[in-house]
mmCIF file of C-alpha atoms in Angstrom:
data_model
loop_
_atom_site.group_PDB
_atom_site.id
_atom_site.type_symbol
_atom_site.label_atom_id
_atom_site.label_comp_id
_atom_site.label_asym_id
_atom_site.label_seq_id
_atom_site.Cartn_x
_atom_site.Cartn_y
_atom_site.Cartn_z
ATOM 1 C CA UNK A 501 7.851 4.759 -1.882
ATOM 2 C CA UNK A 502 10.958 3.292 -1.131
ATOM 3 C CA UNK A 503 12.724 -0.416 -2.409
ATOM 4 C CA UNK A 504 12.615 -3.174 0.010
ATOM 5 C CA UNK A 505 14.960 -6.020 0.458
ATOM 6 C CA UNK A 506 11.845 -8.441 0.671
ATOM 7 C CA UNK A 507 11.751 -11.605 -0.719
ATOM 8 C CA UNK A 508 9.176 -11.197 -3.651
ATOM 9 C CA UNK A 509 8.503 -14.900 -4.134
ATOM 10 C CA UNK A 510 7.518 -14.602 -0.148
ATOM 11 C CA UNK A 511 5.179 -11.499 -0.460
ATOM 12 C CA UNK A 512 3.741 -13.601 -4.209
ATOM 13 C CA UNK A 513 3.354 -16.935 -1.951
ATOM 14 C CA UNK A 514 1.693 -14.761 0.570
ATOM 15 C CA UNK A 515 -1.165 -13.451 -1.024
ATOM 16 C CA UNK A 516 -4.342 -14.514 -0.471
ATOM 17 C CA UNK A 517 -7.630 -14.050 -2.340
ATOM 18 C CA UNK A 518 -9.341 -13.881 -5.708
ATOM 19 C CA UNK A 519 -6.421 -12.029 -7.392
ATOM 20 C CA UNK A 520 -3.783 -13.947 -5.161
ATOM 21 C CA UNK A 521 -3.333 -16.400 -9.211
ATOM 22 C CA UNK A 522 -3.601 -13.533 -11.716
ATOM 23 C CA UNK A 523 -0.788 -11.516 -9.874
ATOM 24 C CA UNK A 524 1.606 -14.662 -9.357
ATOM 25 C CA UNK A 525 0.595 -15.488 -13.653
ATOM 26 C CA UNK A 526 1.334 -11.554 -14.284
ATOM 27 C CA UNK A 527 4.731 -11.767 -12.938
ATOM 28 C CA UNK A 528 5.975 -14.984 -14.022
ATOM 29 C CA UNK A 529 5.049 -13.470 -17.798
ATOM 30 C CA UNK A 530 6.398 -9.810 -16.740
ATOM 31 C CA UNK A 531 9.873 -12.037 -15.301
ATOM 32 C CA UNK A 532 10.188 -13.561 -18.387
ATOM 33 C CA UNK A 533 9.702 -10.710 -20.436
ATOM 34 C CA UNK A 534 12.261 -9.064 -18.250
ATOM 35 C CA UNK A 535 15.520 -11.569 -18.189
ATOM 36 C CA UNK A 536 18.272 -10.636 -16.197
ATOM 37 C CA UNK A 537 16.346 -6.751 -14.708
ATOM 38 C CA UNK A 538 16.132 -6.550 -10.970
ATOM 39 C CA UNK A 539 12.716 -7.663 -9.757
ATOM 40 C CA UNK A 540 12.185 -5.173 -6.336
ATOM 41 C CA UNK A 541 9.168 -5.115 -3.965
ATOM 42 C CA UNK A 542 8.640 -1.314 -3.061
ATOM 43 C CA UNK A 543 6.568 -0.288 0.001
ATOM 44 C CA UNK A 544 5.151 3.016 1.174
ATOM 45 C CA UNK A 545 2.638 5.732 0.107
ATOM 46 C CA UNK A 546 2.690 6.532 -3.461
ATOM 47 C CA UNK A 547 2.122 9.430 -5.129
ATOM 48 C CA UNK A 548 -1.973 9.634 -4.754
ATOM 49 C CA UNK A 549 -1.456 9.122 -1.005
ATOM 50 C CA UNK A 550 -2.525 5.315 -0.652
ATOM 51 C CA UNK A 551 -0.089 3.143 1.189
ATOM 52 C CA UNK A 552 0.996 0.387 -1.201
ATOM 53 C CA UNK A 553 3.367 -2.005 -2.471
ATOM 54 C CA UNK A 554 4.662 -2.465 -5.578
ATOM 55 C CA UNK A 555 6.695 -4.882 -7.565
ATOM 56 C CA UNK A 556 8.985 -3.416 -9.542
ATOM 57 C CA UNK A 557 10.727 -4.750 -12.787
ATOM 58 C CA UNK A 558 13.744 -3.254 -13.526
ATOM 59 C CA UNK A 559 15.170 0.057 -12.424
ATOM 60 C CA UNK A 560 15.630 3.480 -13.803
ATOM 61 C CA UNK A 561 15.489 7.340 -13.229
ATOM 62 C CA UNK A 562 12.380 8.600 -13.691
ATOM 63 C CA UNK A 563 12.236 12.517 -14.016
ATOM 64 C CA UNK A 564 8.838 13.707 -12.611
ATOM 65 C CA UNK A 565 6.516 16.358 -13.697
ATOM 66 C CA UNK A 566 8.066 19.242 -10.998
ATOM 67 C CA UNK A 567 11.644 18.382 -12.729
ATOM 68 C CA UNK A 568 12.940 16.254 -9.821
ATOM 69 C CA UNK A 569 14.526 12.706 -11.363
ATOM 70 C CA UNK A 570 13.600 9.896 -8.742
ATOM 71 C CA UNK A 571 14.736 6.389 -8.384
ATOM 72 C CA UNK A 572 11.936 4.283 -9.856
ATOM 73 C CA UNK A 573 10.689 1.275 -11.719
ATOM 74 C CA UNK A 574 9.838 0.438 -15.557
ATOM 75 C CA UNK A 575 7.363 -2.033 -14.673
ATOM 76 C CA UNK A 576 4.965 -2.467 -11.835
ATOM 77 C CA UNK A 577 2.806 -4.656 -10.574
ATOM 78 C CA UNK A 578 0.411 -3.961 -7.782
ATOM 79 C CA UNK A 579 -2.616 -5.896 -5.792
ATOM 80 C CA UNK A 580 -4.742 -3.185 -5.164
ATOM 81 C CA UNK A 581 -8.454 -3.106 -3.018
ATOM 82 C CA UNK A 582 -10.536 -3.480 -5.839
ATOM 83 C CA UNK A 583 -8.203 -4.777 -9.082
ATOM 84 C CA UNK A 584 -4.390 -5.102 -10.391
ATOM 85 C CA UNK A 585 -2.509 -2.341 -11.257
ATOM 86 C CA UNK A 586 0.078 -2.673 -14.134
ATOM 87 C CA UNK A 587 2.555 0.164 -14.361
ATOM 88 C CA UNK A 588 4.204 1.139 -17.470
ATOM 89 C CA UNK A 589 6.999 3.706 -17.283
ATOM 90 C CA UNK A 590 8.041 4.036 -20.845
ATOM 91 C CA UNK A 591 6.892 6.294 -23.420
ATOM 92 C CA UNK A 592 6.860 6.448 -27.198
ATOM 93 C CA UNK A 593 5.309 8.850 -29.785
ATOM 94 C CA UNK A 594 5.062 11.718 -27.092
ATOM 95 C CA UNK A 595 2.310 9.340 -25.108
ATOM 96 C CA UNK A 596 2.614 6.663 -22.502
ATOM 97 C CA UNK A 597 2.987 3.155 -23.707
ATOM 98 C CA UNK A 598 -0.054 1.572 -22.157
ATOM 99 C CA UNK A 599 -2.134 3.994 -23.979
ATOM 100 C CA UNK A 600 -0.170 3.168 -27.151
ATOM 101 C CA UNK A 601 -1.501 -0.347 -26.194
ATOM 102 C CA UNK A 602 -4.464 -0.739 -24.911
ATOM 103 C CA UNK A 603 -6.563 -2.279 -28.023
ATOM 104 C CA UNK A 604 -4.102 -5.080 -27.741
ATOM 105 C CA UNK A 605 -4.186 -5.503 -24.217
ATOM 106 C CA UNK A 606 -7.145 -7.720 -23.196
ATOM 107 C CA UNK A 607 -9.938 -6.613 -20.994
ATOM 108 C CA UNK A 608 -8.041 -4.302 -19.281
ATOM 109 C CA UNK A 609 -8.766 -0.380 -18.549
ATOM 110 C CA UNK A 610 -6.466 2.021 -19.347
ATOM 111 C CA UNK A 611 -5.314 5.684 -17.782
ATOM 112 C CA UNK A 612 -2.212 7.652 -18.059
ATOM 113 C CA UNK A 613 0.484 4.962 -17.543
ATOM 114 C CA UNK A 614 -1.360 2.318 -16.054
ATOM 115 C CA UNK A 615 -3.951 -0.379 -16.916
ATOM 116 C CA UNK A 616 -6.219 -1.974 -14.573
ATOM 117 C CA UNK A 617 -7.690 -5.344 -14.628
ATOM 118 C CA UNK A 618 -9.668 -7.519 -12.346
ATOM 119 C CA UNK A 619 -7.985 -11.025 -13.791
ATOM 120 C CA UNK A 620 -5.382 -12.421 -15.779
ATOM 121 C CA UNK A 621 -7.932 -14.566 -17.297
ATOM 122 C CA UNK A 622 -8.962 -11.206 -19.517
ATOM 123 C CA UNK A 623 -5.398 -10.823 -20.561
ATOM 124 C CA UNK A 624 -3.994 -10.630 -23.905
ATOM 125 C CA UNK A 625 -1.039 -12.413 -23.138
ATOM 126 C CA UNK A 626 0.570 -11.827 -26.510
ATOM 127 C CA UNK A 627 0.090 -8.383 -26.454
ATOM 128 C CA UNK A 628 1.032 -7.752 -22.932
ATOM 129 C CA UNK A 629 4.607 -9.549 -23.951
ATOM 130 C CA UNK A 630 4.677 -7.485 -26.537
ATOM 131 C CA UNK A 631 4.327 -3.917 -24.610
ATOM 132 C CA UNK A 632 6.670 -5.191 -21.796
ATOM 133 C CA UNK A 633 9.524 -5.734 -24.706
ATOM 134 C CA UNK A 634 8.468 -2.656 -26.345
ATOM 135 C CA UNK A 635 9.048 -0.976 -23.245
ATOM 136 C CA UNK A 636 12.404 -2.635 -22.756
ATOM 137 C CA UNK A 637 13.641 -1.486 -25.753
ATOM 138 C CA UNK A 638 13.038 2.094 -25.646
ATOM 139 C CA UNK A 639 14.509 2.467 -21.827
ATOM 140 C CA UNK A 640 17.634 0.763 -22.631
ATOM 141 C CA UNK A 641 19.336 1.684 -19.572
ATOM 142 C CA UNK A 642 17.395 0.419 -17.205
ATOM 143 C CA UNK A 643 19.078 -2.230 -15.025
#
């Protein structure tokens, strides 16, 4: 996957669809959260293979599980084929945040360092805000 100098706004304005509101109502909560971070749209085939993009929220140096450190995101935010994907690249208490989380999440579903949902009705808003600052705080260098 690689950053993009795409207008997020645009690509936001330009969804369509049943999940077109929940992902425009996830960022503007995710921006807020996230004052002042760069907000990036990345494109290409992640990790699993699937061509994608992503919008990240803020960046930062991720080291993966082979040792390499790669260029990546603390937040993401991703309209996938059959839900959302919500990325959370911070950890805390040897675990990934999300799972740290997920009772105070909403309806949401929950795997290594991502949740899934199907609408931002089933949100905990409260509890998303606080993971996202929870997650700011521990990766205080991200930019």
């Amino acid at each position: 996957m690689e950053r993009t100098d795409k207008n997020v706004d645009d690509y936001l304005a330009g969804l369509t669809g049943e999940r077109a509101d929940s992902m425009r109502a996830l960022d503007a909560v995710i921006a807020e959260e996230l004052p002042g971070l760069e907000r990036v749209l990345w494109e290409g085939v992640f990790w699993g293979g699937t061509e994608q993009q992503i919008i990240g929220y803020g960046g930062t140096a991720t080291p993966r599980p082979r040792g390499e450190v790669v260029e990546w995101f603390l937040i993401g935010l991703a309209d996938q084929k059959k839900h959302i994907s919500l990325y959370v690249n911070a950890n805390s208490e040897g675990k990934h945040l999300v799972q740290l989380w997920k009772d105070r999440l909403g309806k949401v579903n929950v795997g290594t360092a991502a949740a899934t949902l199907t609408s931002f009705e089933g949100v905990d808003v409260d509890g998303l805000r606080g993971m996202i600052r929870e997650a700011r705080r521990l990766t205080p260098e991200v930019t």
